[in-house]
């Protein structure tokens, strides 16, 4: 996997993936785009959500929505590393069961989500979920 990052101005950069997608990131309190640490947090949520939706759909559960609310704590001193991240899944669907959602979240956390598993080497990561039947 490859990517490139190009300085625009100030502390604003444009990152481009090998697939050609671009993202603006800003180290200046997010004035022009998310900060790199916000991108890391959002990446963990997206990676985990992909797993949860895929696992549930493979189990023939009708998923209508999946949202991940991420909360984090960071050190006060530099480097301002994450010390804790919680991923709270809100999964909506008609045929969802507690057992199925719990299994999907656990599989993502323990086996599939590369981003969260990598971060988990240095950060305490917790998971929670709720189900909305609709």
Tab-separated table of N, CA, C and O in Angstrom:
chain	number	residue	atom	x	y	z
A	1	UNK	N	0.852	-1.167	0.000
A	1	UNK	CA	0.000	0.000	0.000
A	1	UNK	C	0.900	1.233	0.000
A	1	UNK	O	1.916	1.272	0.683
A	2	UNK	N	0.505	2.223	-0.752
A	2	UNK	CA	1.254	3.471	-0.832
A	2	UNK	C	0.293	4.645	-0.730
A	2	UNK	O	-0.903	4.510	-0.965
A	3	UNK	N	0.835	5.792	-0.397
A	3	UNK	CA	0.064	7.038	-0.353
A	3	UNK	C	1.058	8.184	-0.446
A	3	UNK	O	2.270	7.989	-0.325
A	4	UNK	N	0.530	9.377	-0.667
A	4	UNK	CA	1.405	10.548	-0.634
A	4	UNK	C	0.672	11.683	0.060
A	4	UNK	O	-0.562	11.738	0.079
A	5	UNK	N	1.447	12.565	0.655
A	5	UNK	CA	0.913	13.719	1.368
A	5	UNK	C	1.626	14.950	0.832
A	5	UNK	O	2.859	14.979	0.744
A	6	UNK	N	0.852	15.962	0.460
A	6	UNK	CA	1.424	17.178	-0.108
A	6	UNK	C	1.001	18.379	0.722
A	6	UNK	O	-0.179	18.558	1.024
A	7	UNK	N	1.962	19.193	1.076
A	7	UNK	CA	1.720	20.415	1.828
A	7	UNK	C	0.998	21.427	0.948
A	7	UNK	O	1.383	21.670	-0.191
A	8	UNK	N	-0.069	22.030	1.483
A	8	UNK	CA	-0.819	23.054	0.754
A	8	UNK	C	-0.380	24.428	1.240
A	8	UNK	O	0.166	25.220	0.478
A	9	UNK	N	-0.644	24.711	2.521
A	9	UNK	CA	-0.181	25.954	3.155
A	9	UNK	C	-0.442	25.858	4.646
A	9	UNK	O	-1.204	25.016	5.093
A	10	UNK	N	0.208	26.724	5.413
A	10	UNK	CA	0.034	26.682	6.860
A	10	UNK	C	0.322	25.279	7.363
A	10	UNK	O	1.383	24.725	7.117
A	11	UNK	N	-0.654	24.689	8.049
A	11	UNK	CA	-0.542	23.298	8.480
A	11	UNK	C	-1.562	22.419	7.760
A	11	UNK	O	-1.988	21.388	8.264
A	12	UNK	N	-1.948	22.832	6.560
A	12	UNK	CA	-2.929	22.107	5.750
A	12	UNK	C	-2.201	21.246	4.711
A	12	UNK	O	-1.286	21.715	4.032
A	13	UNK	N	-2.637	19.981	4.610
A	13	UNK	CA	-2.035	19.026	3.688
A	13	UNK	C	-3.134	18.274	2.948
A	13	UNK	O	-4.239	18.135	3.453
A	14	UNK	N	-2.808	17.790	1.760
A	14	UNK	CA	-3.706	16.922	1.021
A	14	UNK	C	-3.041	15.554	0.942
A	14	UNK	O	-1.904	15.440	0.464
A	15	UNK	N	-3.742	14.555	1.439
A	15	UNK	CA	-3.253	13.181	1.376
A	15	UNK	C	-3.967	12.488	0.218
A	15	UNK	O	-5.159	12.692	0.008
A	16	UNK	N	-3.214	11.693	-0.538
A	16	UNK	CA	-3.800	10.970	-1.665
A	16	UNK	C	-3.444	9.492	-1.556
A	16	UNK	O	-2.281	9.129	-1.398
A	17	UNK	N	-4.459	8.660	-1.644
A	17	UNK	CA	-4.264	7.214	-1.574
A	17	UNK	C	-3.810	6.688	-2.933
A	17	UNK	O	-3.932	7.370	-3.951
A	18	UNK	N	-3.335	5.464	-2.928
A	18	UNK	CA	-2.915	4.828	-4.176
A	18	UNK	C	-4.084	4.692	-5.151
A	18	UNK	O	-3.886	4.682	-6.364
A	19	UNK	N	-5.303	4.640	-4.616
A	19	UNK	CA	-6.488	4.536	-5.476
A	19	UNK	C	-6.932	5.890	-6.022
A	19	UNK	O	-7.913	5.967	-6.751
A	20	UNK	N	-6.210	6.955	-5.653
A	20	UNK	CA	-6.489	8.275	-6.211
A	20	UNK	C	-7.450	9.130	-5.407
A	20	UNK	O	-7.780	10.232	-5.817
A	21	UNK	N	-7.896	8.661	-4.253
A	21	UNK	CA	-8.798	9.448	-3.418
A	21	UNK	C	-7.991	10.439	-2.591
A	21	UNK	O	-6.916	10.102	-2.091
A	22	UNK	N	-8.540	11.631	-2.434
A	22	UNK	CA	-7.843	12.670	-1.694
A	22	UNK	C	-8.619	13.088	-0.450
A	22	UNK	O	-9.845	13.097	-0.445
A	23	UNK	N	-7.851	13.436	0.592
A	23	UNK	CA	-8.418	13.910	1.843
A	23	UNK	C	-7.600	15.104	2.300
A	23	UNK	O	-6.371	15.050	2.308
A	24	UNK	N	-8.283	16.177	2.674
A	24	UNK	CA	-7.612	17.342	3.249
A	24	UNK	C	-7.487	17.107	4.745
A	24	UNK	O	-8.446	16.710	5.399
A	25	UNK	N	-6.284	17.331	5.282
A	25	UNK	CA	-6.069	17.241	6.729
A	25	UNK	C	-5.400	18.511	7.198
A	25	UNK	O	-4.615	19.121	6.466
A	26	UNK	N	-5.738	18.916	8.419
A	26	UNK	CA	-5.247	20.182	8.935
A	26	UNK	C	-4.762	20.013	10.365
A	26	UNK	O	-5.507	19.569	11.235
A	27	UNK	N	-3.531	20.382	10.608
A	27	UNK	CA	-2.961	20.333	11.952
A	27	UNK	C	-3.218	21.594	12.737
A	27	UNK	O	-2.712	21.769	13.839
A	28	UNK	N	-4.000	22.494	12.176
A	28	UNK	CA	-4.292	23.776	12.793
A	28	UNK	C	-5.689	23.759	13.397
A	28	UNK	O	-6.558	24.527	13.003
A	29	UNK	N	-5.917	22.832	14.339
A	29	UNK	CA	-7.209	22.666	15.011
A	29	UNK	C	-8.362	22.416	14.045
A	29	UNK	O	-9.494	22.833	14.272
A	30	UNK	N	-8.062	21.758	12.942
A	30	UNK	CA	-9.114	21.336	12.030
A	30	UNK	C	-9.823	22.451	11.306
A	30	UNK	O	-10.996	22.316	10.970
A	31	UNK	N	-9.142	23.533	11.002
A	31	UNK	CA	-9.798	24.651	10.316
A	31	UNK	C	-10.240	24.288	8.902
A	31	UNK	O	-11.295	24.706	8.452
A	32	UNK	N	-9.425	23.520	8.173
A	32	UNK	CA	-9.730	23.206	6.779
A	32	UNK	C	-10.040	21.732	6.542
A	32	UNK	O	-10.395	21.338	5.446
A	33	UNK	N	-9.891	20.922	7.574
A	33	UNK	CA	-10.142	19.492	7.455
A	33	UNK	C	-9.840	18.832	8.779
A	33	UNK	O	-9.345	19.478	9.706
A	34	UNK	N	-10.131	17.546	8.886
A	34	UNK	CA	-9.840	16.845	10.138
A	34	UNK	C	-8.330	16.796	10.394
A	34	UNK	O	-7.537	16.819	9.457
A	35	UNK	N	-7.982	16.704	11.663
A	35	UNK	CA	-6.574	16.550	12.029
A	35	UNK	C	-6.152	15.107	11.778
A	35	UNK	O	-7.009	14.220	11.663
A	36	UNK	N	-4.860	14.828	11.714
A	36	UNK	CA	-4.429	13.440	11.548
A	36	UNK	C	-4.958	12.515	12.645
A	36	UNK	O	-5.348	11.374	12.360
A	37	UNK	N	-5.010	12.972	13.884
A	37	UNK	CA	-5.531	12.126	14.962
A	37	UNK	C	-7.035	11.883	14.805
A	37	UNK	O	-7.522	10.796	15.116
A	38	UNK	N	-7.767	12.875	14.316
A	38	UNK	CA	-9.190	12.665	14.027
A	38	UNK	C	-9.348	11.619	12.925
A	38	UNK	O	-10.246	10.776	12.990
A	39	UNK	N	-8.461	11.659	11.933
A	39	UNK	CA	-8.512	10.671	10.854
A	39	UNK	C	-8.247	9.266	11.386
A	39	UNK	O	-8.899	8.311	10.968
A	40	UNK	N	-7.302	9.131	12.317
A	40	UNK	CA	-7.021	7.823	12.913
A	40	UNK	C	-8.268	7.311	13.633
A	40	UNK	O	-8.664	6.157	13.465
A	41	UNK	N	-8.891	8.180	14.414
A	41	UNK	CA	-10.087	7.794	15.154
A	41	UNK	C	-11.214	7.392	14.196
A	41	UNK	O	-11.858	6.355	14.361
A	42	UNK	N	-11.444	8.208	13.179
A	42	UNK	CA	-12.490	7.900	12.200
A	42	UNK	C	-12.171	6.622	11.423
A	42	UNK	O	-13.077	5.853	11.092
A	43	UNK	N	-10.898	6.375	11.166
A	43	UNK	CA	-10.504	5.151	10.460
A	43	UNK	C	-10.819	3.915	11.287
A	43	UNK	O	-11.286	2.903	10.752
A	44	UNK	N	-10.582	3.983	12.589
A	44	UNK	CA	-10.919	2.850	13.459
A	44	UNK	C	-12.418	2.586	13.431
A	44	UNK	O	-12.855	1.429	13.352
A	45	UNK	N	-13.208	3.632	13.476
A	45	UNK	CA	-14.665	3.472	13.432
A	45	UNK	C	-15.153	2.922	12.112
A	45	UNK	O	-16.011	2.026	12.074
A	46	UNK	N	-14.596	3.419	11.025
A	46	UNK	CA	-15.018	2.959	9.703
A	46	UNK	C	-14.629	1.507	9.473
A	46	UNK	O	-15.443	0.697	9.006
A	47	UNK	N	-13.396	1.167	9.812
A	47	UNK	CA	-12.914	-0.208	9.644
A	47	UNK	C	-13.791	-1.183	10.439
A	47	UNK	O	-14.216	-2.219	9.923
A	48	UNK	N	-14.087	-0.841	11.670
A	48	UNK	CA	-14.918	-1.698	12.516
A	48	UNK	C	-16.348	-1.793	11.991
A	48	UNK	O	-16.953	-2.869	12.003
A	49	UNK	N	-16.897	-0.679	11.537
A	49	UNK	CA	-18.267	-0.686	11.006
A	49	UNK	C	-18.373	-1.549	9.754
A	49	UNK	O	-19.367	-2.267	9.563
A	50	UNK	N	-17.356	-1.504	8.900
A	50	UNK	CA	-17.338	-2.353	7.705
A	50	UNK	C	-17.447	-3.814	8.122
A	50	UNK	O	-18.232	-4.582	7.561
A	51	UNK	N	-16.658	-4.189	9.121
A	51	UNK	CA	-16.692	-5.575	9.605
A	51	UNK	C	-18.060	-5.946	10.144
A	51	UNK	O	-18.605	-6.998	9.801
A	52	UNK	N	-18.620	-5.102	11.003
A	52	UNK	CA	-19.902	-5.409	11.650
A	52	UNK	C	-21.001	-5.570	10.608
A	52	UNK	O	-21.758	-6.552	10.630
A	53	UNK	N	-21.082	-4.640	9.658
A	53	UNK	CA	-22.108	-4.736	8.614
A	53	UNK	C	-21.896	-5.992	7.771
A	53	UNK	O	-22.844	-6.747	7.503
A	54	UNK	N	-20.659	-6.249	7.362
A	54	UNK	CA	-20.369	-7.435	6.535
A	54	UNK	C	-20.724	-8.727	7.255
A	54	UNK	O	-21.332	-9.626	6.665
A	55	UNK	N	-20.349	-8.837	8.512
A	55	UNK	CA	-20.626	-10.048	9.294
A	55	UNK	C	-22.132	-10.259	9.443
A	55	UNK	O	-22.645	-11.369	9.263
A	56	UNK	N	-22.852	-9.185	9.767
A	56	UNK	CA	-24.303	-9.304	9.921
A	56	UNK	C	-24.976	-9.664	8.606
A	56	UNK	O	-25.881	-10.508	8.569
A	57	UNK	N	-24.550	-9.039	7.507
A	57	UNK	CA	-25.151	-9.351	6.212
A	57	UNK	C	-24.844	-10.791	5.785
A	57	UNK	O	-25.714	-11.464	5.233
A	58	UNK	N	-23.642	-11.265	6.062
A	58	UNK	CA	-23.313	-12.658	5.740
A	58	UNK	C	-24.156	-13.623	6.567
A	58	UNK	O	-24.431	-14.738	6.131
A	59	UNK	N	-24.568	-13.179	7.761
A	59	UNK	CA	-25.451	-13.981	8.600
A	59	UNK	C	-26.908	-13.816	8.233
A	59	UNK	O	-27.793	-14.259	8.962
A	60	UNK	N	-27.160	-13.134	7.124
A	60	UNK	CA	-28.512	-12.917	6.576
A	60	UNK	C	-29.406	-12.070	7.469
A	60	UNK	O	-30.629	-12.242	7.504
A	61	UNK	N	-28.772	-11.160	8.190
A	61	UNK	CA	-29.531	-10.201	8.981
A	61	UNK	C	-29.737	-8.954	8.128
A	61	UNK	O	-28.832	-8.516	7.426
A	62	UNK	N	-30.939	-8.416	8.185
A	62	UNK	CA	-31.256	-7.229	7.408
A	62	UNK	C	-30.794	-5.990	8.187
A	62	UNK	O	-31.422	-5.579	9.155
A	63	UNK	N	-29.670	-5.439	7.755
A	63	UNK	CA	-29.108	-4.252	8.403
A	63	UNK	C	-29.579	-3.026	7.636
A	63	UNK	O	-29.404	-2.933	6.428
A	64	UNK	N	-30.164	-2.092	8.349
A	64	UNK	CA	-30.647	-0.860	7.720
A	64	UNK	C	-29.770	0.336	8.052
A	64	UNK	O	-29.831	1.358	7.391
A	65	UNK	N	-28.980	0.212	9.110
A	65	UNK	CA	-28.096	1.308	9.484
A	65	UNK	C	-27.043	0.843	10.469
A	65	UNK	O	-27.260	-0.098	11.228
A	66	UNK	N	-25.904	1.503	10.408
A	66	UNK	CA	-24.841	1.225	11.370
A	66	UNK	C	-24.068	2.521	11.584
A	66	UNK	O	-23.542	3.109	10.636
A	67	UNK	N	-24.067	2.962	12.804
A	67	UNK	CA	-23.354	4.183	13.178
A	67	UNK	C	-22.396	3.822	14.314
A	67	UNK	O	-22.730	3.001	15.168
A	68	UNK	N	-21.211	4.389	14.285
A	68	UNK	CA	-20.257	4.175	15.362
A	68	UNK	C	-19.928	5.528	15.965
A	68	UNK	O	-19.455	6.430	15.269
A	69	UNK	N	-20.236	5.678	17.246
A	69	UNK	CA	-19.869	6.898	17.969
A	69	UNK	C	-18.582	6.611	18.723
A	69	UNK	O	-18.543	5.711	19.564
A	70	UNK	N	-17.549	7.348	18.391
A	70	UNK	CA	-16.240	7.122	18.984
A	70	UNK	C	-15.944	8.199	20.013
A	70	UNK	O	-16.149	9.382	19.759
A	71	UNK	N	-15.488	7.766	21.170
A	71	UNK	CA	-15.009	8.700	22.183
A	71	UNK	C	-13.584	8.292	22.516
A	71	UNK	O	-13.233	7.112	22.473
A	72	UNK	N	-12.778	9.291	22.822
A	72	UNK	CA	-11.377	8.982	23.085
A	72	UNK	C	-10.825	9.895	24.170
A	72	UNK	O	-11.363	10.959	24.447
A	73	UNK	N	-9.739	9.426	24.756
A	73	UNK	CA	-8.970	10.196	25.722
A	73	UNK	C	-7.543	10.226	25.212
A	73	UNK	O	-7.032	9.210	24.723
A	74	UNK	N	-6.918	11.398	25.338
A	74	UNK	CA	-5.528	11.535	24.914
A	74	UNK	C	-4.680	12.060	26.062
A	74	UNK	O	-5.185	12.727	26.954
A	75	UNK	N	-3.409	11.752	26.017
A	75	UNK	CA	-2.469	12.285	26.999
A	75	UNK	C	-2.430	13.803	26.886
A	75	UNK	O	-2.633	14.368	25.813
A	76	UNK	N	-2.176	14.466	28.000
A	76	UNK	CA	-2.040	15.929	27.995
A	76	UNK	C	-0.668	16.351	27.473
A	76	UNK	O	-0.537	17.393	26.847
A	77	UNK	N	0.346	15.528	27.745
A	77	UNK	CA	1.700	15.884	27.339
A	77	UNK	C	2.003	15.361	25.930
A	77	UNK	O	1.373	14.433	25.446
A	78	UNK	N	2.986	15.976	25.319
A	78	UNK	CA	3.427	15.596	23.984
A	78	UNK	C	4.299	14.352	24.090
A	78	UNK	O	5.128	14.282	25.005
A	79	UNK	N	4.153	13.373	23.244
A	79	UNK	CA	3.159	13.287	22.177
A	79	UNK	C	1.766	12.969	22.728
A	79	UNK	O	1.621	12.171	23.645
A	80	UNK	N	0.750	13.619	22.163
A	80	UNK	CA	-0.620	13.499	22.669
A	80	UNK	C	-1.278	12.232	22.119
A	80	UNK	O	-2.204	12.278	21.325
A	81	UNK	N	-0.784	11.110	22.562
A	81	UNK	CA	-1.274	9.808	22.128
A	81	UNK	C	-2.649	9.513	22.710
A	81	UNK	O	-2.999	10.002	23.776
A	82	UNK	N	-3.393	8.678	22.000
A	82	UNK	CA	-4.635	8.168	22.564
A	82	UNK	C	-4.280	7.242	23.724
A	82	UNK	O	-3.335	6.455	23.638
A	83	UNK	N	-5.049	7.322	24.798
A	83	UNK	CA	-4.894	6.380	25.907
A	83	UNK	C	-6.101	5.449	25.990
A	83	UNK	O	-5.992	4.344	26.487
A	84	UNK	N	-7.249	5.895	25.496
A	84	UNK	CA	-8.462	5.073	25.513
A	84	UNK	C	-9.359	5.474	24.347
A	84	UNK	O	-9.500	6.664	24.045
A	85	UNK	N	-9.947	4.477	23.706
A	85	UNK	CA	-10.934	4.704	22.637
A	85	UNK	C	-12.099	3.756	22.891
A	85	UNK	O	-11.894	2.562	23.139
A	86	UNK	N	-13.316	4.283	22.853
A	86	UNK	CA	-14.506	3.437	22.908
A	86	UNK	C	-15.257	3.576	21.592
A	86	UNK	O	-15.459	4.683	21.092
A	87	UNK	N	-15.624	2.441	21.037
A	87	UNK	CA	-16.441	2.403	19.834
A	87	UNK	C	-17.829	1.937	20.250
A	87	UNK	O	-17.986	0.809	20.735
A	88	UNK	N	-18.814	2.806	20.099
A	88	UNK	CA	-20.194	2.466	20.450
A	88	UNK	C	-20.985	2.319	19.151
A	88	UNK	O	-21.196	3.286	18.419
A	89	UNK	N	-21.415	1.092	18.876
A	89	UNK	CA	-22.148	0.778	17.653
A	89	UNK	C	-23.641	0.936	17.887
A	89	UNK	O	-24.172	0.424	18.867
A	90	UNK	N	-24.295	1.626	16.973
A	90	UNK	CA	-25.751	1.718	16.964
A	90	UNK	C	-26.180	1.064	15.652
A	90	UNK	O	-25.991	1.621	14.572
A	91	UNK	N	-26.729	-0.147	15.775
A	91	UNK	CA	-27.067	-0.931	14.594
A	91	UNK	C	-28.584	-1.005	14.478
A	91	UNK	O	-29.277	-1.342	15.443
A	92	UNK	N	-29.071	-0.695	13.284
A	92	UNK	CA	-30.507	-0.679	13.031
A	92	UNK	C	-30.855	-1.753	12.007
A	92	UNK	O	-30.141	-1.924	11.016
A	93	UNK	N	-31.946	-2.473	12.261
A	93	UNK	CA	-32.398	-3.478	11.313
A	93	UNK	C	-33.636	-4.191	11.809
A	93	UNK	O	-34.059	-4.003	12.948
A	94	UNK	N	-34.217	-5.003	10.930
A	94	UNK	CA	-35.456	-5.710	11.259
A	94	UNK	C	-35.195	-7.022	11.966
A	94	UNK	O	-35.919	-7.397	12.870
A	95	UNK	N	-34.188	-7.744	11.545
A	95	UNK	CA	-33.990	-9.106	12.033
A	95	UNK	C	-32.771	-9.232	12.945
A	95	UNK	O	-32.190	-10.303	13.053
A	96	UNK	N	-32.413	-8.165	13.585
A	96	UNK	CA	-31.217	-8.184	14.430
A	96	UNK	C	-31.505	-8.784	15.792
A	96	UNK	O	-32.556	-8.550	16.376
A	97	UNK	N	-30.540	-9.542	16.287
A	97	UNK	CA	-30.640	-10.085	17.637
A	97	UNK	C	-29.435	-9.618	18.436
A	97	UNK	O	-28.385	-9.280	17.866
A	98	UNK	N	-29.577	-9.605	19.747
A	98	UNK	CA	-28.473	-9.231	20.628
A	98	UNK	C	-27.262	-10.123	20.368
A	98	UNK	O	-26.128	-9.646	20.279
A	99	UNK	N	-27.508	-11.405	20.249
A	99	UNK	CA	-26.428	-12.372	20.042
A	99	UNK	C	-25.676	-12.087	18.737
A	99	UNK	O	-24.439	-12.134	18.696
A	100	UNK	N	-26.391	-11.799	17.671
A	100	UNK	CA	-25.768	-11.559	16.364
A	100	UNK	C	-24.918	-10.287	16.371
A	100	UNK	O	-23.796	-10.280	15.859
A	101	UNK	N	-25.447	-9.221	16.934
A	101	UNK	CA	-24.707	-7.956	16.965
A	101	UNK	C	-23.490	-8.076	17.879
A	101	UNK	O	-22.388	-7.640	17.523
A	102	UNK	N	-23.677	-8.690	19.030
A	102	UNK	CA	-22.555	-8.889	19.950
A	102	UNK	C	-21.452	-9.712	19.294
A	102	UNK	O	-20.267	-9.400	19.420
A	103	UNK	N	-21.822	-10.725	18.564
A	103	UNK	CA	-20.850	-11.570	17.859
A	103	UNK	C	-20.113	-10.766	16.792
A	103	UNK	O	-18.889	-10.859	16.665
A	104	UNK	N	-20.843	-9.977	16.023
A	104	UNK	CA	-20.223	-9.183	14.958
A	104	UNK	C	-19.236	-8.169	15.528
A	104	UNK	O	-18.123	-8.010	15.017
A	105	UNK	N	-19.611	-7.500	16.606
A	105	UNK	CA	-18.724	-6.529	17.241
A	105	UNK	C	-17.492	-7.232	17.795
A	105	UNK	O	-16.352	-6.759	17.625
A	106	UNK	N	-17.673	-8.367	18.431
A	106	UNK	CA	-16.545	-9.121	18.989
A	106	UNK	C	-15.593	-9.607	17.909
A	106	UNK	O	-14.372	-9.523	18.064
A	107	UNK	N	-16.129	-10.135	16.823
A	107	UNK	CA	-15.269	-10.597	15.729
A	107	UNK	C	-14.469	-9.448	15.133
A	107	UNK	O	-13.282	-9.596	14.828
A	108	UNK	N	-15.108	-8.308	14.964
A	108	UNK	CA	-14.389	-7.141	14.458
A	108	UNK	C	-13.256	-6.771	15.410
A	108	UNK	O	-12.117	-6.561	14.992
A	109	UNK	N	-13.567	-6.707	16.702
A	109	UNK	CA	-12.602	-6.276	17.714
A	109	UNK	C	-11.450	-7.251	17.885
A	109	UNK	O	-10.303	-6.840	18.089
A	110	UNK	N	-11.732	-8.534	17.790
A	110	UNK	CA	-10.729	-9.548	18.125
A	110	UNK	C	-10.015	-10.154	16.917
A	110	UNK	O	-8.942	-10.731	17.067
A	111	UNK	N	-10.612	-9.994	15.712
A	111	UNK	CA	-10.055	-10.720	14.581
A	111	UNK	C	-9.891	-9.904	13.297
A	111	UNK	O	-8.914	-10.098	12.578
A	112	UNK	N	-10.822	-9.019	12.984
A	112	UNK	CA	-10.850	-8.455	11.640
A	112	UNK	C	-10.411	-7.003	11.474
A	112	UNK	O	-9.826	-6.665	10.448
A	113	UNK	N	-10.703	-6.136	12.400
A	113	UNK	CA	-10.435	-4.711	12.171
A	113	UNK	C	-8.945	-4.401	12.339
A	113	UNK	O	-8.435	-4.234	13.443
A	114	UNK	N	-8.259	-4.296	11.230
A	114	UNK	CA	-6.814	-4.048	11.230
A	114	UNK	C	-6.458	-2.759	11.954
A	114	UNK	O	-5.465	-2.701	12.689
A	115	UNK	N	-7.245	-1.722	11.758
A	115	UNK	CA	-6.935	-0.430	12.371
A	115	UNK	C	-7.040	-0.519	13.894
A	115	UNK	O	-6.115	-0.146	14.618
A	116	UNK	N	-8.164	-1.019	14.390
A	116	UNK	CA	-8.346	-1.106	15.839
A	116	UNK	C	-7.380	-2.101	16.473
A	116	UNK	O	-6.863	-1.858	17.567
A	117	UNK	N	-7.109	-3.199	15.792
A	117	UNK	CA	-6.165	-4.175	16.328
A	117	UNK	C	-4.758	-3.591	16.406
A	117	UNK	O	-4.031	-3.821	17.370
A	118	UNK	N	-4.381	-2.800	15.426
A	118	UNK	CA	-3.078	-2.149	15.449
A	118	UNK	C	-3.015	-1.121	16.586
A	118	UNK	O	-2.065	-1.104	17.363
A	119	UNK	N	-4.044	-0.298	16.687
A	119	UNK	CA	-4.089	0.703	17.760
A	119	UNK	C	-4.118	0.043	19.129
A	119	UNK	O	-3.545	0.558	20.088
A	120	UNK	N	-4.780	-1.097	19.219
A	120	UNK	CA	-4.916	-1.803	20.483
A	120	UNK	C	-3.596	-2.271	21.074
A	120	UNK	O	-3.533	-2.623	22.247
A	121	UNK	N	-2.536	-2.235	20.282
A	121	UNK	CA	-1.210	-2.578	20.791
A	121	UNK	C	-0.699	-1.522	21.759
A	121	UNK	O	0.171	-1.783	22.579
A	122	UNK	N	-1.261	-0.299	21.666
A	122	UNK	CA	-0.782	0.797	22.502
A	122	UNK	C	-1.897	1.549	23.236
A	122	UNK	O	-1.613	2.378	24.088
A	123	UNK	N	-3.148	1.269	22.893
A	123	UNK	CA	-4.283	2.020	23.406
A	123	UNK	C	-5.314	1.047	23.968
A	123	UNK	O	-5.562	-0.002	23.374
A	124	UNK	N	-5.942	1.402	25.086
A	124	UNK	CA	-7.050	0.597	25.587
A	124	UNK	C	-8.265	0.877	24.706
A	124	UNK	O	-8.701	2.025	24.588
A	125	UNK	N	-8.795	-0.172	24.082
A	125	UNK	CA	-9.960	-0.013	23.206
A	125	UNK	C	-11.107	-0.836	23.778
A	125	UNK	O	-10.947	-2.014	24.093
A	126	UNK	N	-12.254	-0.180	23.924
A	126	UNK	CA	-13.449	-0.853	24.406
A	126	UNK	C	-14.555	-0.715	23.357
A	126	UNK	O	-14.492	0.155	22.486
A	127	UNK	N	-15.543	-1.585	23.481
A	127	UNK	CA	-16.658	-1.605	22.535
A	127	UNK	C	-17.970	-1.693	23.297
A	127	UNK	O	-18.033	-2.338	24.341
A	128	UNK	N	-18.988	-1.077	22.764
A	128	UNK	CA	-20.341	-1.190	23.291
A	128	UNK	C	-21.288	-1.123	22.098
A	128	UNK	O	-20.877	-0.751	20.987
A	129	UNK	N	-22.529	-1.499	22.311
A	129	UNK	CA	-23.479	-1.452	21.198
A	129	UNK	C	-24.902	-1.326	21.697
A	129	UNK	O	-25.199	-1.596	22.847
A	130	UNK	N	-25.731	-0.918	20.778
A	130	UNK	CA	-27.178	-0.911	21.000
A	130	UNK	C	-27.837	-1.277	19.692
A	130	UNK	O	-27.258	-1.111	18.610
A	131	UNK	N	-29.050	-1.793	19.792
A	131	UNK	CA	-29.784	-2.234	18.625
A	131	UNK	C	-31.089	-1.454	18.539
A	131	UNK	O	-31.777	-1.269	19.541
A	132	UNK	N	-31.401	-1.007	17.337
A	132	UNK	CA	-32.674	-0.356	17.073
A	132	UNK	C	-33.410	-1.237	16.064
A	132	UNK	O	-32.928	-1.448	14.954
A	133	UNK	N	-34.543	-1.765	16.473
A	133	UNK	CA	-35.350	-2.606	15.570
A	133	UNK	C	-36.255	-1.681	14.764
A	133	UNK	O	-37.100	-0.974	15.325
A	134	UNK	N	-36.036	-1.684	13.469
A	134	UNK	CA	-36.832	-0.830	12.577
A	134	UNK	C	-36.846	-1.407	11.184
A	134	UNK	O	-35.948	-2.018	10.740
